[in-house]
PDB file of C-alpha atoms in Angstrom:
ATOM      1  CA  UNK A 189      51.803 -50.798  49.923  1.00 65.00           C
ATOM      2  CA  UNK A 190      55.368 -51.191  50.450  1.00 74.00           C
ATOM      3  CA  UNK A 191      55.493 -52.814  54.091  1.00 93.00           C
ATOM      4  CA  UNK A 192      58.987 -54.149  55.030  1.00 96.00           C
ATOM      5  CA  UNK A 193      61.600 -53.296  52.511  1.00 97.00           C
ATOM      6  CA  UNK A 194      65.032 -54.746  52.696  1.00 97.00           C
ATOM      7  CA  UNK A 195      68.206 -53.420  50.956  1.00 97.00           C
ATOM      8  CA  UNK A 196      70.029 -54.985  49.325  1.00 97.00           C
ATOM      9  CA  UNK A 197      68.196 -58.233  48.349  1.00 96.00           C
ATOM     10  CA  UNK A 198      71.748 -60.172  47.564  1.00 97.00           C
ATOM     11  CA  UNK A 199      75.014 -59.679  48.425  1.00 97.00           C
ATOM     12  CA  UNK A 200      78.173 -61.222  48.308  1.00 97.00           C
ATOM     13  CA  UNK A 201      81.034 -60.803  50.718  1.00 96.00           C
ATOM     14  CA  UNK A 202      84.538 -61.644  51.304  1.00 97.00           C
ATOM     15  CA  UNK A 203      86.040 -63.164  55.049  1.00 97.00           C
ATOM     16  CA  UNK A 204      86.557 -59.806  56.846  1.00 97.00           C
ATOM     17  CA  UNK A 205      84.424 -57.292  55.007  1.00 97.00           C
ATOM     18  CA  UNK A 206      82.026 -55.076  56.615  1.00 96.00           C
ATOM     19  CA  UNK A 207      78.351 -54.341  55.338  1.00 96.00           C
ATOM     20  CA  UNK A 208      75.227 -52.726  56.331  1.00 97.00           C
ATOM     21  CA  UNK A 209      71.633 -54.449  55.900  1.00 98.00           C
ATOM     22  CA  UNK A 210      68.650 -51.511  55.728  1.00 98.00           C
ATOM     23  CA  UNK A 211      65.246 -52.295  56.874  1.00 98.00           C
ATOM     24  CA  UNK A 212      62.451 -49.906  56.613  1.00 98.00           C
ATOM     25  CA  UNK A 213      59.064 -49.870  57.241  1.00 97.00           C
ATOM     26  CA  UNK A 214      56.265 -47.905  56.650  1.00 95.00           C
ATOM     27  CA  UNK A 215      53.377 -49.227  58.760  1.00 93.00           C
ATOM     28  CA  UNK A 216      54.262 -47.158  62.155  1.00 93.00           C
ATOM     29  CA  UNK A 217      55.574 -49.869  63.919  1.00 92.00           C
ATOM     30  CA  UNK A 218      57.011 -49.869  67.308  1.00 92.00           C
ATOM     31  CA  UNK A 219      58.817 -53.205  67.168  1.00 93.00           C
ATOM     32  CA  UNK A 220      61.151 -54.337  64.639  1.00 95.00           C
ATOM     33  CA  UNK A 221      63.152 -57.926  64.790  1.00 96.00           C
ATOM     34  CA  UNK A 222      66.390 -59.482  62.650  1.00 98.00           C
ATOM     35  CA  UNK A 223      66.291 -63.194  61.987  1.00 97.00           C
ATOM     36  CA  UNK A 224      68.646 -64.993  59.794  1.00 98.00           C
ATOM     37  CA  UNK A 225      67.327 -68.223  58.388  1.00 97.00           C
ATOM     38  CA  UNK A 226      69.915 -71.549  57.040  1.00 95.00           C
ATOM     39  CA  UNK A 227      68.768 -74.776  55.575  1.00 89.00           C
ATOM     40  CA  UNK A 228      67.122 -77.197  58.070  1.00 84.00           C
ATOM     41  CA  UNK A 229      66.895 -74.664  61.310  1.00 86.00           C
ATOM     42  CA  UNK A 230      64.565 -72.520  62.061  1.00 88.00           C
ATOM     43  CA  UNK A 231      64.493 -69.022  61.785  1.00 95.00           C
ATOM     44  CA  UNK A 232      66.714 -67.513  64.296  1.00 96.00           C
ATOM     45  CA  UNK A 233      66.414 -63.867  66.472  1.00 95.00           C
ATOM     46  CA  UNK A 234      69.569 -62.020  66.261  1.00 97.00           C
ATOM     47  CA  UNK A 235      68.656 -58.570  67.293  1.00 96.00           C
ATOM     48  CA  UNK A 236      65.819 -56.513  68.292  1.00 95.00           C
ATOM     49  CA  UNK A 237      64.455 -53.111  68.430  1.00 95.00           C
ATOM     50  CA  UNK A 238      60.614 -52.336  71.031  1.00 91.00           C
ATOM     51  CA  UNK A 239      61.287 -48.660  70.146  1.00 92.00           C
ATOM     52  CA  UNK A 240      63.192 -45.848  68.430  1.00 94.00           C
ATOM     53  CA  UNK A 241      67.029 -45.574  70.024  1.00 94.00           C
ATOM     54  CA  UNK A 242      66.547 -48.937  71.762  1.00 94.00           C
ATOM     55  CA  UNK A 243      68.056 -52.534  70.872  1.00 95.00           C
ATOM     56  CA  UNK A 244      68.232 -55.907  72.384  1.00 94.00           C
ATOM     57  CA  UNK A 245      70.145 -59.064  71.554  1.00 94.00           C
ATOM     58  CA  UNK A 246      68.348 -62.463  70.432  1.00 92.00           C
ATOM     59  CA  UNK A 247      69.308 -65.637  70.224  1.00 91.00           C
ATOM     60  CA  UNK A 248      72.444 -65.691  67.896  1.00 95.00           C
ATOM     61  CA  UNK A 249      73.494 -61.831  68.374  1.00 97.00           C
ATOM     62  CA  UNK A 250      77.287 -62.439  68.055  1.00 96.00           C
ATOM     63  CA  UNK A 251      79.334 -60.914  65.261  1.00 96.00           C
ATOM     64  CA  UNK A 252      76.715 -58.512  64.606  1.00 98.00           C
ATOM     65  CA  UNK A 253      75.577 -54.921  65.347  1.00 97.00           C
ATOM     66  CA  UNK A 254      71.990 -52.843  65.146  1.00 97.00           C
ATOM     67  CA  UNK A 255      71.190 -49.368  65.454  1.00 97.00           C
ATOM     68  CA  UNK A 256      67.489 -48.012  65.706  1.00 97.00           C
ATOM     69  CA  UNK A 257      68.108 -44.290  64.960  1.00 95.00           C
ATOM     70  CA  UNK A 258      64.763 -43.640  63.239  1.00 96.00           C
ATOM     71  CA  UNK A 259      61.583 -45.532  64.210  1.00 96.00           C
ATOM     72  CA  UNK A 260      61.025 -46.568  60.102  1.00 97.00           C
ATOM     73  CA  UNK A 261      64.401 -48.098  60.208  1.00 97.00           C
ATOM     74  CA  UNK A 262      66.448 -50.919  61.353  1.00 98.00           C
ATOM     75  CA  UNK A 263      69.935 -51.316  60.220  1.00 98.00           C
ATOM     76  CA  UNK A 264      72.133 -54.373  60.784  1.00 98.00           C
ATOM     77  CA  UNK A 265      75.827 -54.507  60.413  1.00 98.00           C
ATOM     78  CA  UNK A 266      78.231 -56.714  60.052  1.00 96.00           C
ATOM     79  CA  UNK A 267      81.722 -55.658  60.923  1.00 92.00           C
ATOM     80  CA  UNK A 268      83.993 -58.000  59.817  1.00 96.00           C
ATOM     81  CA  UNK A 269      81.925 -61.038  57.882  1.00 96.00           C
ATOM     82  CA  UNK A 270      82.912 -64.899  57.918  1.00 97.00           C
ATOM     83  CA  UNK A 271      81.778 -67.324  55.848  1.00 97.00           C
ATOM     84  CA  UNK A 272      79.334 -68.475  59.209  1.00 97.00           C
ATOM     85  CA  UNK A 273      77.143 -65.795  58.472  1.00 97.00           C
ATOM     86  CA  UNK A 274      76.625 -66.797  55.073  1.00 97.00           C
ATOM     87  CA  UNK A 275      72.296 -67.121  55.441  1.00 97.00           C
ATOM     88  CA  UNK A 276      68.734 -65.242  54.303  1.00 97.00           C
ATOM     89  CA  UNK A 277      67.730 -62.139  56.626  1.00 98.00           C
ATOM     90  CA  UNK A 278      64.855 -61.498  57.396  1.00 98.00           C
ATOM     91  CA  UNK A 279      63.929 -58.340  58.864  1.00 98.00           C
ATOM     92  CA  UNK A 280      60.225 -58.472  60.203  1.00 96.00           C
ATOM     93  CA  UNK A 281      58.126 -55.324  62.412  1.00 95.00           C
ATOM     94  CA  UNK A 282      54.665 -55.757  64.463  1.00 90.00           C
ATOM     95  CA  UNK A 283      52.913 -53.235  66.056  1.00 84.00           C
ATOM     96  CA  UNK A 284      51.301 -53.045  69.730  1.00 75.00           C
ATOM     97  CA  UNK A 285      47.455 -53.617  68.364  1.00 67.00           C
ATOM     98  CA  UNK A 286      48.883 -56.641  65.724  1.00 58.00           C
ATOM     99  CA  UNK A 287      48.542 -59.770  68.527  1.00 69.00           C
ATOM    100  CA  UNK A 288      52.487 -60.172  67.562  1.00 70.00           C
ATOM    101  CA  UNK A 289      51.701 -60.942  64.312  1.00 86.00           C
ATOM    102  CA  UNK A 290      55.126 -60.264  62.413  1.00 91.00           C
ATOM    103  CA  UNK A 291      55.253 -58.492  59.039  1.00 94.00           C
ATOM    104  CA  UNK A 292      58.792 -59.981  56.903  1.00 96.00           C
ATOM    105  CA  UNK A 293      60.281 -58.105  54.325  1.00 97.00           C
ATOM    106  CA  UNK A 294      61.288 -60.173  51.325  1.00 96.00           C
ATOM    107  CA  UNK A 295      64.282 -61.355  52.729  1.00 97.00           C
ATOM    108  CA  UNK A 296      68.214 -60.835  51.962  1.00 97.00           C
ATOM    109  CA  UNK A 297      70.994 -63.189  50.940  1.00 97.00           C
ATOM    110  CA  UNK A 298      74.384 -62.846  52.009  1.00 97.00           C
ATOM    111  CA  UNK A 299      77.597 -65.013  50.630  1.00 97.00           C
ATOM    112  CA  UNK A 300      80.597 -64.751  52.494  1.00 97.00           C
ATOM    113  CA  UNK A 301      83.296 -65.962  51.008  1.00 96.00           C
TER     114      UNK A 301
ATOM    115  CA  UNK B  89      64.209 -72.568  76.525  1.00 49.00           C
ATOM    116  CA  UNK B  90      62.471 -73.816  73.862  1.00 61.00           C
ATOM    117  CA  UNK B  91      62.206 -76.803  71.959  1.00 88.00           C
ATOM    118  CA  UNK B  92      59.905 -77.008  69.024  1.00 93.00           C
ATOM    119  CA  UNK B  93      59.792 -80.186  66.646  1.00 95.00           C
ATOM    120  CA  UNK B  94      57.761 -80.634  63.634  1.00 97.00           C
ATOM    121  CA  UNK B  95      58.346 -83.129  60.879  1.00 97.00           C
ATOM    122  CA  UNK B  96      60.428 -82.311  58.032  1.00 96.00           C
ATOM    123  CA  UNK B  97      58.409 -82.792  54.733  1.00 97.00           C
ATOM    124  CA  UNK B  98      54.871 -84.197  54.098  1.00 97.00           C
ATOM    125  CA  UNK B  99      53.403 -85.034  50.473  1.00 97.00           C
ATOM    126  CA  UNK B 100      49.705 -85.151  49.532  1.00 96.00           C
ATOM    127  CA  UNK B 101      47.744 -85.230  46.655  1.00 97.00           C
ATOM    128  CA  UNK B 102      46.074 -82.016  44.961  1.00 97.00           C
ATOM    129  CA  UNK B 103      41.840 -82.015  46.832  1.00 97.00           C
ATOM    130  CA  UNK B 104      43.210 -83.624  50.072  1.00 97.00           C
ATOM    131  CA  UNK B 105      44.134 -83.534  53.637  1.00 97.00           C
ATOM    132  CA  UNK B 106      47.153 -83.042  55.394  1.00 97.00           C
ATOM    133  CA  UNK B 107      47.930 -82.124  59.068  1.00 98.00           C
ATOM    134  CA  UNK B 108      51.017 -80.931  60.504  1.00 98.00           C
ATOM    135  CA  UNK B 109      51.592 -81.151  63.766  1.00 98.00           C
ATOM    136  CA  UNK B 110      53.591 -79.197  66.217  1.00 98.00           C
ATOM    137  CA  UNK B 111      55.525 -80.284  69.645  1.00 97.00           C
ATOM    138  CA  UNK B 112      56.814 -77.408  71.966  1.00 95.00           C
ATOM    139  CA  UNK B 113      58.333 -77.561  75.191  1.00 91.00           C
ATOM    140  CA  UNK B 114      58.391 -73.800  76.099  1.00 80.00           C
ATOM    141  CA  UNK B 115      58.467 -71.761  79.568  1.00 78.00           C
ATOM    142  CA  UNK B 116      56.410 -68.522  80.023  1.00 80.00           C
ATOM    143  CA  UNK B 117      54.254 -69.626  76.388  1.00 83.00           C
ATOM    144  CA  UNK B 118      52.173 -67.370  75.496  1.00 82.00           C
ATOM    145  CA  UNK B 119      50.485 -68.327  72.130  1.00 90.00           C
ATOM    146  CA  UNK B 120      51.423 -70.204  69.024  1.00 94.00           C
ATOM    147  CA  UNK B 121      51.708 -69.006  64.886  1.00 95.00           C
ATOM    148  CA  UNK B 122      51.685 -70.913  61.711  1.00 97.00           C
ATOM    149  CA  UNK B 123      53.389 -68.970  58.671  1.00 97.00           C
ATOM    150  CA  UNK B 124      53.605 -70.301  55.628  1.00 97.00           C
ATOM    151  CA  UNK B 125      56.802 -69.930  53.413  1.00 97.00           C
ATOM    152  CA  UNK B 126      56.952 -70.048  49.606  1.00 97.00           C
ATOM    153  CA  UNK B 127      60.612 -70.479  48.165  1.00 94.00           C
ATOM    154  CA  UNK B 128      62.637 -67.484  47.991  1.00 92.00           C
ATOM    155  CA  UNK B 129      59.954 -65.909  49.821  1.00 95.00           C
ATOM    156  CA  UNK B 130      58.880 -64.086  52.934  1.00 95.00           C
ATOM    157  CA  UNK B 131      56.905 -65.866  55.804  1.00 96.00           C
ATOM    158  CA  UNK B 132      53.521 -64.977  55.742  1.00 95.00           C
ATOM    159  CA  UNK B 133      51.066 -65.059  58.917  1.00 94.00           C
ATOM    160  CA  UNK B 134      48.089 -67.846  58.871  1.00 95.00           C
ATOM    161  CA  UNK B 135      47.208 -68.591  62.195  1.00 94.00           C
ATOM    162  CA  UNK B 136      47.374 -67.645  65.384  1.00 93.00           C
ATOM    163  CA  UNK B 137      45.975 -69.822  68.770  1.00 94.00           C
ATOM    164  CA  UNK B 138      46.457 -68.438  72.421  1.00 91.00           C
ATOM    165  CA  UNK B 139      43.411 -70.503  73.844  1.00 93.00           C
ATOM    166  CA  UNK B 140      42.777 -74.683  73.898  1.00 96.00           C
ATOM    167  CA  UNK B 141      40.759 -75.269  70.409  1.00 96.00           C
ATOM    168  CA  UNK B 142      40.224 -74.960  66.978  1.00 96.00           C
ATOM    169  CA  UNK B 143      40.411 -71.599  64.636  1.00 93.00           C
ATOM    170  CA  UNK B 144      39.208 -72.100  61.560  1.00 93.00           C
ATOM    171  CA  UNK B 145      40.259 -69.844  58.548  1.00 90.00           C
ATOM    172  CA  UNK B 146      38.841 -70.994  55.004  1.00 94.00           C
ATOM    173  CA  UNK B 147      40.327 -73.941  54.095  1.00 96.00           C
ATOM    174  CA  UNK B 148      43.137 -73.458  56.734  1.00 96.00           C
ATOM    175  CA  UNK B 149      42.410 -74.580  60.355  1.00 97.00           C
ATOM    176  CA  UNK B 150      45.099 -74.581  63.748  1.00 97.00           C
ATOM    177  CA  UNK B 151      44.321 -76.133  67.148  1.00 98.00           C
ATOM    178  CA  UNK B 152      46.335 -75.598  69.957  1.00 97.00           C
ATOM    179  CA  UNK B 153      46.418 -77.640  73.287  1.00 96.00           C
ATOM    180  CA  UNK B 154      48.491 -75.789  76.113  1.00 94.00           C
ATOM    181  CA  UNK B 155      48.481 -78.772  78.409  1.00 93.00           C
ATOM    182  CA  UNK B 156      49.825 -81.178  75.713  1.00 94.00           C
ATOM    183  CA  UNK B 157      52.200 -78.383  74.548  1.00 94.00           C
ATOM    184  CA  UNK B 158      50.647 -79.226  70.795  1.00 96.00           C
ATOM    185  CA  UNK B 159      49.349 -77.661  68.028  1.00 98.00           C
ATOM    186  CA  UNK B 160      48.459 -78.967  64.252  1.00 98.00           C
ATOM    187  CA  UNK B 161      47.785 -77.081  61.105  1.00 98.00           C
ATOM    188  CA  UNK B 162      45.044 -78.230  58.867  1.00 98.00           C
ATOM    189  CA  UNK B 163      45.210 -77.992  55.498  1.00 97.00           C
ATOM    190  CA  UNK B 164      42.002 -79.093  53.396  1.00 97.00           C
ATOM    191  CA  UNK B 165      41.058 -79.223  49.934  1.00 97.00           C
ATOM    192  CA  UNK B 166      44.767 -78.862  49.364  1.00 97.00           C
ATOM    193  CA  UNK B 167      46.117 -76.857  45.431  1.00 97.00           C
ATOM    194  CA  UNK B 168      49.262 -77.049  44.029  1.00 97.00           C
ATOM    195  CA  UNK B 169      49.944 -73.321  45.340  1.00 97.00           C
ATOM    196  CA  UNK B 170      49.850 -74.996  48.849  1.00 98.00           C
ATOM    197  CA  UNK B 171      53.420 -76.443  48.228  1.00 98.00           C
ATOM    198  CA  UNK B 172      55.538 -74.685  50.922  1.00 97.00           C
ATOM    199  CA  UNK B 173      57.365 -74.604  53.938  1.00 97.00           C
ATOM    200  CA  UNK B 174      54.898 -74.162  57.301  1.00 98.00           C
ATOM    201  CA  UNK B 175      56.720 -72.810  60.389  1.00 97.00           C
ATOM    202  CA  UNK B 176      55.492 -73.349  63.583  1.00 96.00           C
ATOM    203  CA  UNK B 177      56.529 -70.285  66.137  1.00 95.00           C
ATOM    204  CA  UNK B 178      55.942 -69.500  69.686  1.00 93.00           C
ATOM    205  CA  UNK B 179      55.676 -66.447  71.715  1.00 87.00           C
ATOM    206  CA  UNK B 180      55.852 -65.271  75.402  1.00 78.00           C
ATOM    207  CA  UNK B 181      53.748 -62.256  74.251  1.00 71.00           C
ATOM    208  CA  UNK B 182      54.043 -59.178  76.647  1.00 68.00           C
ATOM    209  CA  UNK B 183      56.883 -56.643  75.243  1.00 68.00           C
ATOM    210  CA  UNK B 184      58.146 -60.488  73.029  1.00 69.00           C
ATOM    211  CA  UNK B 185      55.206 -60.843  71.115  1.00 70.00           C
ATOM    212  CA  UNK B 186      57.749 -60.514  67.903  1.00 79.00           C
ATOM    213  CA  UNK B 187      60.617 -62.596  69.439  1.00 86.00           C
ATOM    214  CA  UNK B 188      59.292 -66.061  67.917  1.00 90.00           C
ATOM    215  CA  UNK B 189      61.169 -69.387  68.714  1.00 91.00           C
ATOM    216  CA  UNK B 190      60.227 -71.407  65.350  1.00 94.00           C
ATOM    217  CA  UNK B 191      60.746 -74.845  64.479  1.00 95.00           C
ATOM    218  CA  UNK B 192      62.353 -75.990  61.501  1.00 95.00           C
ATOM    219  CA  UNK B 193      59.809 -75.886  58.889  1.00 96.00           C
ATOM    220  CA  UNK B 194      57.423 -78.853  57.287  1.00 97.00           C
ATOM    221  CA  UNK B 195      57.937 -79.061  53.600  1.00 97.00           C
ATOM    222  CA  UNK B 196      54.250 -79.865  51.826  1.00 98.00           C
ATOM    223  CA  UNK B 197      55.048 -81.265  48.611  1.00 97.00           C
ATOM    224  CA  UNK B 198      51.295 -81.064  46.636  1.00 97.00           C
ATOM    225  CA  UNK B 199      51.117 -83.850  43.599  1.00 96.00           C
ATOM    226  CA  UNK B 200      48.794 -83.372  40.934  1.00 95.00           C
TER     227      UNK B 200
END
């Protein structure tokens, strides 16, 4: 029962770095969603995937990239980190027959320094 | 856009009651979630409410009202374990069913 798996679970950074976040699922879902969540705000959408080779931007999609290559995974990149994007991402995936309800993975927490 | 407000932190006692309600000012809404959010820890999915009433889920209950743009969780009987974050989230459904705007969170602080 493995669900939404995120890799890696921490991470620290320094200003102008690059990384990669991994989300895979296993539940054959068509939609899969980044949020990033900081103290006192809500979670917030920063990209999107409805389907394999397609991507969308959220809410706060600046200073970061996606790529849906495979419909299991979502990656999300960071090209050149600042201390801003220091938060906890969440990657999350729902499928058509779910009534939207999302499915998180466990959540990853990136320092940039 | 959105605007969702819910209050930051509510205590109770362990065997009570505590409701948390939920203010949204929203164009093309489409339903309404409650997750709840241990520390360190994923959301998890408790309710959802598309129509004008109350679902009721075990000791968890939601009621929505789309003309008032509100919504409260209900949390009876309340345990220790029930200490966590609740996020209230909205949807426009259709092909953003997973695009949730979510408010900030209610911290529920249990006391023994």
């Amino acid at each position: 029962n493995a669900g939404v798996t995120q890799t890696p679970k921490f991470r620290v950074l320094k200003t102008g770095q690059s990384m990669t976040l991994l989300c895979a699922q296993d539940m054959n879902h068509e939609y899969m969603y980044w949020y990033r969540q900081d103290p006192g705000m809500g979670l917030r959408l920063i990209h999107y995937s409805v389907g394999e080779g397609t991507t969308a931007k959220g809410e706060v999609p600046d200073g970061y990239n996606v790529s849906r290559l495979k419909k299991q995974n979502f990656l999300l990149g960071l090209e050149s980190a600042a201390p801003s994007q220091t938060s906890v991402y969440f990657c999350a995936s729902t499928g058509t027959g779910n009534t939207g309800e999302l499915f998180f993975g466990e959540g990853s927490r990136l320092t940039v320094l | 856009g959105q605007n969702i407000d819910q209050p930051t932190e509510m205590t109770a006692t362990e065997g009570a009651i505590v409701q948390i309600n939920c203010t949204y000012q929203t164009s093309g809404f489409n339903g309404l979630f409650w997750y709840q959010q241990h520390a360190g820890e994923a959301p998890t999915f408790l309710s959802y409410n598309v129509l004008d009433g109350l679902e009721e889920k075990g000791r968890f209950s939601s009621f929505l009202s789309r003309s008032k743009g509100y919504s409260y969780l209900l949390l009876k009987e309340l345990q220790m374990k029930d200490s966590a974050s609740y996020l209230c989230a909205v949807t426009r459904g259709g092909d953003s069913w997973g695009k949730l705007q979510f408010g900030a969170g209610t911290q529920v602080v249990v006391t023994p």
